[in-house]
PDB file of C-alpha atoms in Angstrom:
ATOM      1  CA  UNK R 103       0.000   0.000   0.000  1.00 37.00           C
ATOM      2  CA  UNK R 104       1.331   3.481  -0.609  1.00 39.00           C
ATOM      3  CA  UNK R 105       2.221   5.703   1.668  1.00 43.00           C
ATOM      4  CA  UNK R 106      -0.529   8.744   2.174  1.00 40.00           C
ATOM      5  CA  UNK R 107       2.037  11.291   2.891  1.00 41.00           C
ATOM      6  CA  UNK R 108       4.818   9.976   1.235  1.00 46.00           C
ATOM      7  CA  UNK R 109       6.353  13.059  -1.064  1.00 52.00           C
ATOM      8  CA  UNK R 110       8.149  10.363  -3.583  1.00 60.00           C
ATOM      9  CA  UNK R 111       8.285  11.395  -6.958  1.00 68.00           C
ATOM     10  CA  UNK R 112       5.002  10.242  -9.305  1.00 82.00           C
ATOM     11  CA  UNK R 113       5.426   7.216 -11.353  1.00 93.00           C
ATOM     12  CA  UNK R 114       3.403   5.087 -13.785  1.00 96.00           C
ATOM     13  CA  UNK R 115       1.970   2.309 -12.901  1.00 97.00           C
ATOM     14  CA  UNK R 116       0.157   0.406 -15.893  1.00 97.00           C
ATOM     15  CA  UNK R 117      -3.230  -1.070 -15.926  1.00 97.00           C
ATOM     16  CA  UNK R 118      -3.760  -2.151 -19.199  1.00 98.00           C
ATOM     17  CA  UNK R 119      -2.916  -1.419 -23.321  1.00 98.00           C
ATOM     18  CA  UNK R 120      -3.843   2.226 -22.910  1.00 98.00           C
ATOM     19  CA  UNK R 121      -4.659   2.769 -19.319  1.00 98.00           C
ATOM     20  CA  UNK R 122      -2.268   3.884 -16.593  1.00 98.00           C
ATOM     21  CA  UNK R 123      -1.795   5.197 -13.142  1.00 98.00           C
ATOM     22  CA  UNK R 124       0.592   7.947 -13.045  1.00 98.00           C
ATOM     23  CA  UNK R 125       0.981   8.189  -8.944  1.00 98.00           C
ATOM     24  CA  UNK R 126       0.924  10.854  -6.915  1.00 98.00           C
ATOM     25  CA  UNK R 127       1.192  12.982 -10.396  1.00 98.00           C
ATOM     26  CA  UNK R 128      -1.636  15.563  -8.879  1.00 98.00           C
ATOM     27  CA  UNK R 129      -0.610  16.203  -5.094  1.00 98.00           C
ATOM     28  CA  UNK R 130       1.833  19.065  -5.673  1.00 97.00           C
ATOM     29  CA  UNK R 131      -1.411  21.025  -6.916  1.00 98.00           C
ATOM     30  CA  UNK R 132      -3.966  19.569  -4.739  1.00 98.00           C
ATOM     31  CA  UNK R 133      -4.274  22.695  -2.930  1.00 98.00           C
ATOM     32  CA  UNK R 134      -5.144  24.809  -5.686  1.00 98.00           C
ATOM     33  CA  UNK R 135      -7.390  21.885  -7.269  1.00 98.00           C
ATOM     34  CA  UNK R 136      -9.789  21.818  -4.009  1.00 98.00           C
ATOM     35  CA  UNK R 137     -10.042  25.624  -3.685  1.00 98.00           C
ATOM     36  CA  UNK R 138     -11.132  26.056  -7.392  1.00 98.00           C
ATOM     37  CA  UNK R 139     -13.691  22.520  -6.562  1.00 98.00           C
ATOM     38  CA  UNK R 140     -14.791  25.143  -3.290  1.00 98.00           C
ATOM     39  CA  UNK R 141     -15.054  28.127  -6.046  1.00 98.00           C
ATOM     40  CA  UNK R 142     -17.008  25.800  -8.640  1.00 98.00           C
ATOM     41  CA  UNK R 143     -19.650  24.515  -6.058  1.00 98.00           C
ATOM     42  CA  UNK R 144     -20.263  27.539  -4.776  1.00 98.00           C
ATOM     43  CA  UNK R 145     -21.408  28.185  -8.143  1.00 97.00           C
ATOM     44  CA  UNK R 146     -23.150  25.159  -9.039  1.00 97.00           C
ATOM     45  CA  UNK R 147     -23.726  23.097  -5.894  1.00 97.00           C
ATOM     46  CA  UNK R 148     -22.778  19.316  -5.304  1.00 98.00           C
ATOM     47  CA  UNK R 149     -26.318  17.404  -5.784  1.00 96.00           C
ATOM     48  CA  UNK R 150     -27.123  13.805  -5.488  1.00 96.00           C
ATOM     49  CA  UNK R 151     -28.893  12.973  -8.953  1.00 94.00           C
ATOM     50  CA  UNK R 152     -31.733  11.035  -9.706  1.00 92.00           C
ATOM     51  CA  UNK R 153     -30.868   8.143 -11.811  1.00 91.00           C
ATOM     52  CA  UNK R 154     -33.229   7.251 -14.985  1.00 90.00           C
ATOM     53  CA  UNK R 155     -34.553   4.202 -12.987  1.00 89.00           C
ATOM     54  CA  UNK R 156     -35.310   6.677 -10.027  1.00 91.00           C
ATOM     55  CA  UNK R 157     -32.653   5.720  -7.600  1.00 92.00           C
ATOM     56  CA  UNK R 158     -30.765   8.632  -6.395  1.00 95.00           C
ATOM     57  CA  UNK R 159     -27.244   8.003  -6.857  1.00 97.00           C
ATOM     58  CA  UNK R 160     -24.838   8.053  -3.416  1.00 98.00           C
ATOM     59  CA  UNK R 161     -22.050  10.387  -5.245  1.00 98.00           C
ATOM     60  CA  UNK R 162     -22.997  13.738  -5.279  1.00 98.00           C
ATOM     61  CA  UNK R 163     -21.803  15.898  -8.587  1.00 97.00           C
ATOM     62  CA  UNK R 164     -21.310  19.148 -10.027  1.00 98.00           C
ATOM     63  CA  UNK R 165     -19.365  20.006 -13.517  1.00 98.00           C
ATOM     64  CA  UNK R 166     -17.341  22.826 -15.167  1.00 98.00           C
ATOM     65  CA  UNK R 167     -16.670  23.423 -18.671  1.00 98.00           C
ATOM     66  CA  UNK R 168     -18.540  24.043 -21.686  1.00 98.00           C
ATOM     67  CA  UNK R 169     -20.682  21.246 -21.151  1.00 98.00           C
ATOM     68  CA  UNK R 170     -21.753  19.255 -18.248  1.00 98.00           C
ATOM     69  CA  UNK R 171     -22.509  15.939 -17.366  1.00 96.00           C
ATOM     70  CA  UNK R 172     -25.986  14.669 -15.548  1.00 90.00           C
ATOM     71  CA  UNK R 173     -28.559  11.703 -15.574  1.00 88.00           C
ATOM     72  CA  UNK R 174     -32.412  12.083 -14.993  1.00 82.00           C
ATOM     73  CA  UNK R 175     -35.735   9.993 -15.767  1.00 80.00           C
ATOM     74  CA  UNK R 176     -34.246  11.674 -19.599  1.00 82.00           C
ATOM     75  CA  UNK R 177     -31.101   9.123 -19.650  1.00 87.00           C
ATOM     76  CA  UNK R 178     -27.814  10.307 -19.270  1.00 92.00           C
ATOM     77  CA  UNK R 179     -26.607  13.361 -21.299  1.00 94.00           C
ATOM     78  CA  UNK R 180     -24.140  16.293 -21.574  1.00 97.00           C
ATOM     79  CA  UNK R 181     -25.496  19.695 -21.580  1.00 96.00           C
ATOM     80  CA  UNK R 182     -24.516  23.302 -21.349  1.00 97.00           C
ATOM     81  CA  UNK R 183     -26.919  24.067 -18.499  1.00 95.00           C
ATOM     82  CA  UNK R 184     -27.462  23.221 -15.513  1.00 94.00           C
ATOM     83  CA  UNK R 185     -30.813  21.099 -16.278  1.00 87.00           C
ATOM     84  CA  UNK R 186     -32.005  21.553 -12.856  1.00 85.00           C
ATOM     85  CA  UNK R 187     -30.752  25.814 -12.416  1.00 89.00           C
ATOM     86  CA  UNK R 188     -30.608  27.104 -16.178  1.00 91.00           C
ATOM     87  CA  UNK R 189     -27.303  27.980 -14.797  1.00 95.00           C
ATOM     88  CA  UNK R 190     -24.790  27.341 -17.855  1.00 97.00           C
ATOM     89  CA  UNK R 191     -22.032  25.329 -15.846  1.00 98.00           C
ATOM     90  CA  UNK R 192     -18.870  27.040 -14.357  1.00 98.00           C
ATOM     91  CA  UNK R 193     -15.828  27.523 -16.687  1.00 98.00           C
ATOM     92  CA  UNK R 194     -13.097  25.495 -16.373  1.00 98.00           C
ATOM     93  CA  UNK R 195     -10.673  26.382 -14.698  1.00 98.00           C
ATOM     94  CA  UNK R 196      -6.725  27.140 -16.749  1.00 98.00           C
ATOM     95  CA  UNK R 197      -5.354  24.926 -13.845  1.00 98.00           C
ATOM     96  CA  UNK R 198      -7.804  21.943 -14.189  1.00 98.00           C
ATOM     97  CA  UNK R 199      -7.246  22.167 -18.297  1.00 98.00           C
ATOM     98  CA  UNK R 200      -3.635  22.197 -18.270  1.00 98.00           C
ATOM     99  CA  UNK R 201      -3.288  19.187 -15.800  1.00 98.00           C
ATOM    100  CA  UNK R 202      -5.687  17.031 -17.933  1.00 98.00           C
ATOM    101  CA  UNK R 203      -3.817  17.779 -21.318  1.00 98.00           C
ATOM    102  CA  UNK R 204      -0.169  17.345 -19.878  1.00 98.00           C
ATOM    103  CA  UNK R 205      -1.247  13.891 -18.012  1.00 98.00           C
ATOM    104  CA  UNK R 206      -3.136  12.553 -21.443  1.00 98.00           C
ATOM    105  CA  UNK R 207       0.154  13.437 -22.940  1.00 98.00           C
ATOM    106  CA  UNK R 208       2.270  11.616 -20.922  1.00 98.00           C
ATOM    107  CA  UNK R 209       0.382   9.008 -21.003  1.00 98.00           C
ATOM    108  CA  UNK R 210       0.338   9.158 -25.090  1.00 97.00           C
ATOM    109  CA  UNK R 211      -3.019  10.888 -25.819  1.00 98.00           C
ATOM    110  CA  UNK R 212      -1.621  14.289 -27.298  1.00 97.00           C
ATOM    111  CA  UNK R 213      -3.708  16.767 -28.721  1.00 97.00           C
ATOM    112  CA  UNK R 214      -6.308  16.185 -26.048  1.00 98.00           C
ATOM    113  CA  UNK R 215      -8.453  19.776 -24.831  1.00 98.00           C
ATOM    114  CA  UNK R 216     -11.011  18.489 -22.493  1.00 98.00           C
ATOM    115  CA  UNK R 217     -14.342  20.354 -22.840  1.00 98.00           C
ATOM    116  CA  UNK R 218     -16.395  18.998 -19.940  1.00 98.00           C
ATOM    117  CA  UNK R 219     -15.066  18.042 -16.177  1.00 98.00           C
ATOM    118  CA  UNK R 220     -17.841  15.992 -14.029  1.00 98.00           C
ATOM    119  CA  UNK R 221     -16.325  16.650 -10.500  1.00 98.00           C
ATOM    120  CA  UNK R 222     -17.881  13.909  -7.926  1.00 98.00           C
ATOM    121  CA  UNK R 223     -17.543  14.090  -4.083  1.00 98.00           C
ATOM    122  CA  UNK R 224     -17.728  10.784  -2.077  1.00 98.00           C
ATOM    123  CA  UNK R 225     -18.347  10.692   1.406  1.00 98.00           C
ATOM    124  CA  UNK R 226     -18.527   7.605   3.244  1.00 98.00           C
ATOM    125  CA  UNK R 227     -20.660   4.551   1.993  1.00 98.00           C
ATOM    126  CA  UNK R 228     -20.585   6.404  -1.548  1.00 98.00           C
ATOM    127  CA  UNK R 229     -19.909   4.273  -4.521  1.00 98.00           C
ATOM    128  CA  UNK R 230     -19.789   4.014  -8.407  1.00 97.00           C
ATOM    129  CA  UNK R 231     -21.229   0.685  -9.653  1.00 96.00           C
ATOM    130  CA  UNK R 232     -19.404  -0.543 -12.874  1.00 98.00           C
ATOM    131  CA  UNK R 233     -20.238   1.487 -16.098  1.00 97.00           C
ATOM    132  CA  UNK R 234     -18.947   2.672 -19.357  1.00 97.00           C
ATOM    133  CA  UNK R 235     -18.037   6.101 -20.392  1.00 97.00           C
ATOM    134  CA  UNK R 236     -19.687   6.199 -23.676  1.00 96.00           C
ATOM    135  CA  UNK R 237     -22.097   9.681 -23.983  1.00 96.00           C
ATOM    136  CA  UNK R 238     -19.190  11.368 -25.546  1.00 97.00           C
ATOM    137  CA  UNK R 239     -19.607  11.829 -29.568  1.00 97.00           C
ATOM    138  CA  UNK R 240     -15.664  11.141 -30.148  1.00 95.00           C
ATOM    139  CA  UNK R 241     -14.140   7.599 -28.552  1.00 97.00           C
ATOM    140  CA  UNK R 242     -11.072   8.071 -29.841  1.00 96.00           C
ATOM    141  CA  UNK R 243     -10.605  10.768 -26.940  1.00 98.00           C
ATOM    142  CA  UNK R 244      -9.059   9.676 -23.830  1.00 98.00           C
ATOM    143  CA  UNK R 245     -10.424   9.560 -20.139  1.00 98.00           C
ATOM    144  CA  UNK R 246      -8.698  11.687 -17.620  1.00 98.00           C
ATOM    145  CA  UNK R 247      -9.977  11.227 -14.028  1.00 98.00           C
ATOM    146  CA  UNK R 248      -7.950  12.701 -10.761  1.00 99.00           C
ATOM    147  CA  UNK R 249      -8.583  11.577  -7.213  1.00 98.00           C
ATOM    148  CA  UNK R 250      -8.264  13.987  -4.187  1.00 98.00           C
ATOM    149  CA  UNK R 251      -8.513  13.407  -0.501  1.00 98.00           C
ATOM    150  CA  UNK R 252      -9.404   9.525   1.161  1.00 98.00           C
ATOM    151  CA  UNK R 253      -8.055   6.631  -0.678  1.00 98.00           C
ATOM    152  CA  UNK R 254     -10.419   4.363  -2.618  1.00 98.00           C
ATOM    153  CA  UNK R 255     -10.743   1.466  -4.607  1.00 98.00           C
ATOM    154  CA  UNK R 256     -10.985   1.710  -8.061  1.00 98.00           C
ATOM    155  CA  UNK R 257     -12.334  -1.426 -10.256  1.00 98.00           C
ATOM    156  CA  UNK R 258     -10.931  -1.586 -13.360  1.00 98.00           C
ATOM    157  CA  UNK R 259     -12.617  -4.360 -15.857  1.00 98.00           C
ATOM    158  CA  UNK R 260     -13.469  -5.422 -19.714  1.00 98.00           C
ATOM    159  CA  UNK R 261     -15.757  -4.137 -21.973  1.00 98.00           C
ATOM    160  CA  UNK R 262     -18.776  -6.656 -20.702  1.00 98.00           C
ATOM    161  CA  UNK R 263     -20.254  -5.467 -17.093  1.00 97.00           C
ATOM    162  CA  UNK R 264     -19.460  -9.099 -15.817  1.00 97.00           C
ATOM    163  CA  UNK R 265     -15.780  -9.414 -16.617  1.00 98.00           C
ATOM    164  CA  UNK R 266     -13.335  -9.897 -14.171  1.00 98.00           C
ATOM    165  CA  UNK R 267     -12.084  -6.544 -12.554  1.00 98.00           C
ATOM    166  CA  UNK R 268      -8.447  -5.293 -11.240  1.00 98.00           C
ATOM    167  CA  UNK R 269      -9.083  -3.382  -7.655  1.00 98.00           C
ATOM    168  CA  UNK R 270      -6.265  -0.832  -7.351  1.00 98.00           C
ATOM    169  CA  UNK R 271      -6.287   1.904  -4.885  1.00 98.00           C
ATOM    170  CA  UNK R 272      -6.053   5.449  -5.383  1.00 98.00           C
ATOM    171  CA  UNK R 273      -4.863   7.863  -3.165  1.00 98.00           C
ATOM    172  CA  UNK R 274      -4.684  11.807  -2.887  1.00 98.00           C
ATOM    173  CA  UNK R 275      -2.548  12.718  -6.405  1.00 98.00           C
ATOM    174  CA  UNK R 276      -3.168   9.963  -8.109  1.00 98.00           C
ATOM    175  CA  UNK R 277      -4.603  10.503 -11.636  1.00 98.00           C
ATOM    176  CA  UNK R 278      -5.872   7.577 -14.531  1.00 98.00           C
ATOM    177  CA  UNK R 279      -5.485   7.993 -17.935  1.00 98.00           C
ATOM    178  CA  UNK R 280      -7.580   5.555 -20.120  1.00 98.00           C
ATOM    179  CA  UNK R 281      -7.769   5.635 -23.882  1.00 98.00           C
ATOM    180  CA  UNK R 282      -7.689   3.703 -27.141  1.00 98.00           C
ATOM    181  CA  UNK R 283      -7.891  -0.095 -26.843  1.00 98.00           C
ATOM    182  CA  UNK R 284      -9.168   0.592 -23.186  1.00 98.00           C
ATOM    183  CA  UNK R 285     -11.545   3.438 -23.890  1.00 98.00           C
ATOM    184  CA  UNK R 286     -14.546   1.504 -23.113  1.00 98.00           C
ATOM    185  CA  UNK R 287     -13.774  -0.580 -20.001  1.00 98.00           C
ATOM    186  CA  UNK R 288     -15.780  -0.979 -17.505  1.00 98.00           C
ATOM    187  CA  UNK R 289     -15.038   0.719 -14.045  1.00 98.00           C
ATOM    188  CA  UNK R 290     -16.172   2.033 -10.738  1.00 98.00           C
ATOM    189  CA  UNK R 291     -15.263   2.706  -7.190  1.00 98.00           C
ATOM    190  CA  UNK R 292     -15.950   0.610  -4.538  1.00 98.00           C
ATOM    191  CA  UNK R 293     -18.081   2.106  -1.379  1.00 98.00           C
ATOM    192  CA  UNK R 294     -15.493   4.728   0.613  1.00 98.00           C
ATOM    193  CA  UNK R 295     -14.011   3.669   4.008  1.00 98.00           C
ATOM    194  CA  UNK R 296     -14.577   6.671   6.408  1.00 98.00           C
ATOM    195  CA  UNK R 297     -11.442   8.561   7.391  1.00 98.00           C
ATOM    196  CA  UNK R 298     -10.630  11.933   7.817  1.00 98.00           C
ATOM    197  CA  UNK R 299      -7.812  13.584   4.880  1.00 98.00           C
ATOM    198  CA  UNK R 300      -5.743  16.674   6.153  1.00 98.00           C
ATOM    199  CA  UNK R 301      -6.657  18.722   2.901  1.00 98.00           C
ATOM    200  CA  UNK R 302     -10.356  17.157   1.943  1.00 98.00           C
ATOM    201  CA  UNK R 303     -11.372  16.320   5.382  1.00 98.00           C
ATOM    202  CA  UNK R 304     -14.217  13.673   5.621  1.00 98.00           C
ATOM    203  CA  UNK R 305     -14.640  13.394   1.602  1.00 98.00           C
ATOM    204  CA  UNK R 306     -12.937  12.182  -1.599  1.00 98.00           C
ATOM    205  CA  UNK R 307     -12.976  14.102  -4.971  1.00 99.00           C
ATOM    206  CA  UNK R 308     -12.921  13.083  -8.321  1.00 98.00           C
ATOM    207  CA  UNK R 309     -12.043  15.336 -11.414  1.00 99.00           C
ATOM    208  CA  UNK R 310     -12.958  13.380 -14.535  1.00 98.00           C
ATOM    209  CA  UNK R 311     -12.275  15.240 -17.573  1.00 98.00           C
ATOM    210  CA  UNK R 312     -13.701  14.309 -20.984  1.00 98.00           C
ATOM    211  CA  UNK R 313     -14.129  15.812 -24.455  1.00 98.00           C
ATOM    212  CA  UNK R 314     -17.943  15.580 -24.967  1.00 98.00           C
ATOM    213  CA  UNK R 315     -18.311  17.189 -28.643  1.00 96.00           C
TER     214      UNK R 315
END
């Protein structure tokens, strides 16, 4: 297991043809990343949503960007409002863009300019059952998703819901790049252990960046 506040150096760690951990890669910014998260949901505030088979889902979310991600009795879909404010969503912040294009770069998805960033806040019991990110209109574009504050354990699987499923865990810094041949694996997060993080306190975040259109 890693060490929480260990100040190594980041490294890769690889997951699969087109997936990687790079460790720890975030934590030098993590200050900045959860004061612009405070700024954004001040904004737009964290809300549980309602899932289209009515079950209201234990991650609460906001977004930033040009578009924004959300589910409803609709489906799941991007938008540039707020469905439930008419708010259009917050912009995204320089810091948040330029830490999702150098990652997908060093993890060999150049080019990428994220236009949407669903940030999630788990408390604990909060979970993400296994799923697909596959709303956005171009595949070919990379997943970039950053974890800040209490550890969790990500599930990591194939492309059929019932394939078997690598359980990692990821700490405070730790960012996941998934792309190409891995674009459309299944994964989640398993339900958070309670603990209290000297920066997020009683919560973990989770920046996942995307290119919706």
């Amino acid at each position: 297991m890693l060490d929480l506040f260990s100040e190594e150096a980041p490294w890769q760690e690889p997951l699969a043809e087109g997936a990687v951990i790079l460790r720890r890669r975030a934590r030098d910014r993590a200050d900045a990343l959860l004061a612009a998260i405070h700024d954004i949901s001040a904004q737009n505030p964290f809300e549980h949503r309602i899932t289209p088979g009515g079950h209201r889902m234990s991650v609460a979310m906001t977004n930033c960007g040009d578009f924004g991600w959300s589910t409803d009795s609709r489906g799941y879909q991007y938008t540039e409002q707020d469905g439930n404010s008419g708010h259009h969503w917050p912009p995204m912040p320089a810091l948040f863009r330029e830490l999702a294009q150098q990652t997908a770069g060093e993890a060999g998805f150049s080019g990428y300019n994220p236009d949407a960033c669903l940030i999630n806040r788990y408390e604990p019991g909060a979970k993400l059952t296994l799923h697909q990110d596959k709303d956005e209109k171009d595949l070919r574009q990379p997943i970039v998703s950053v974890s800040l504050g209490l550890p969790a354990v990500f599930q990591f699987g194939g492309f059929e819901r019932g394939d078997a499923t690598q359980r990692v865990l990821l700490e405070h810094g730790d960012i996941v790049v998934w792309g190409g041949p891995s674009r459309l694996r299944y994964h989640g997060i398993l339900p958070l252990k309670a603990g209290i993080h000297p920066q997020a306190g009683a919560f973990r975040y989770n920046l996942t960046f995307r290119r919706a259109f």
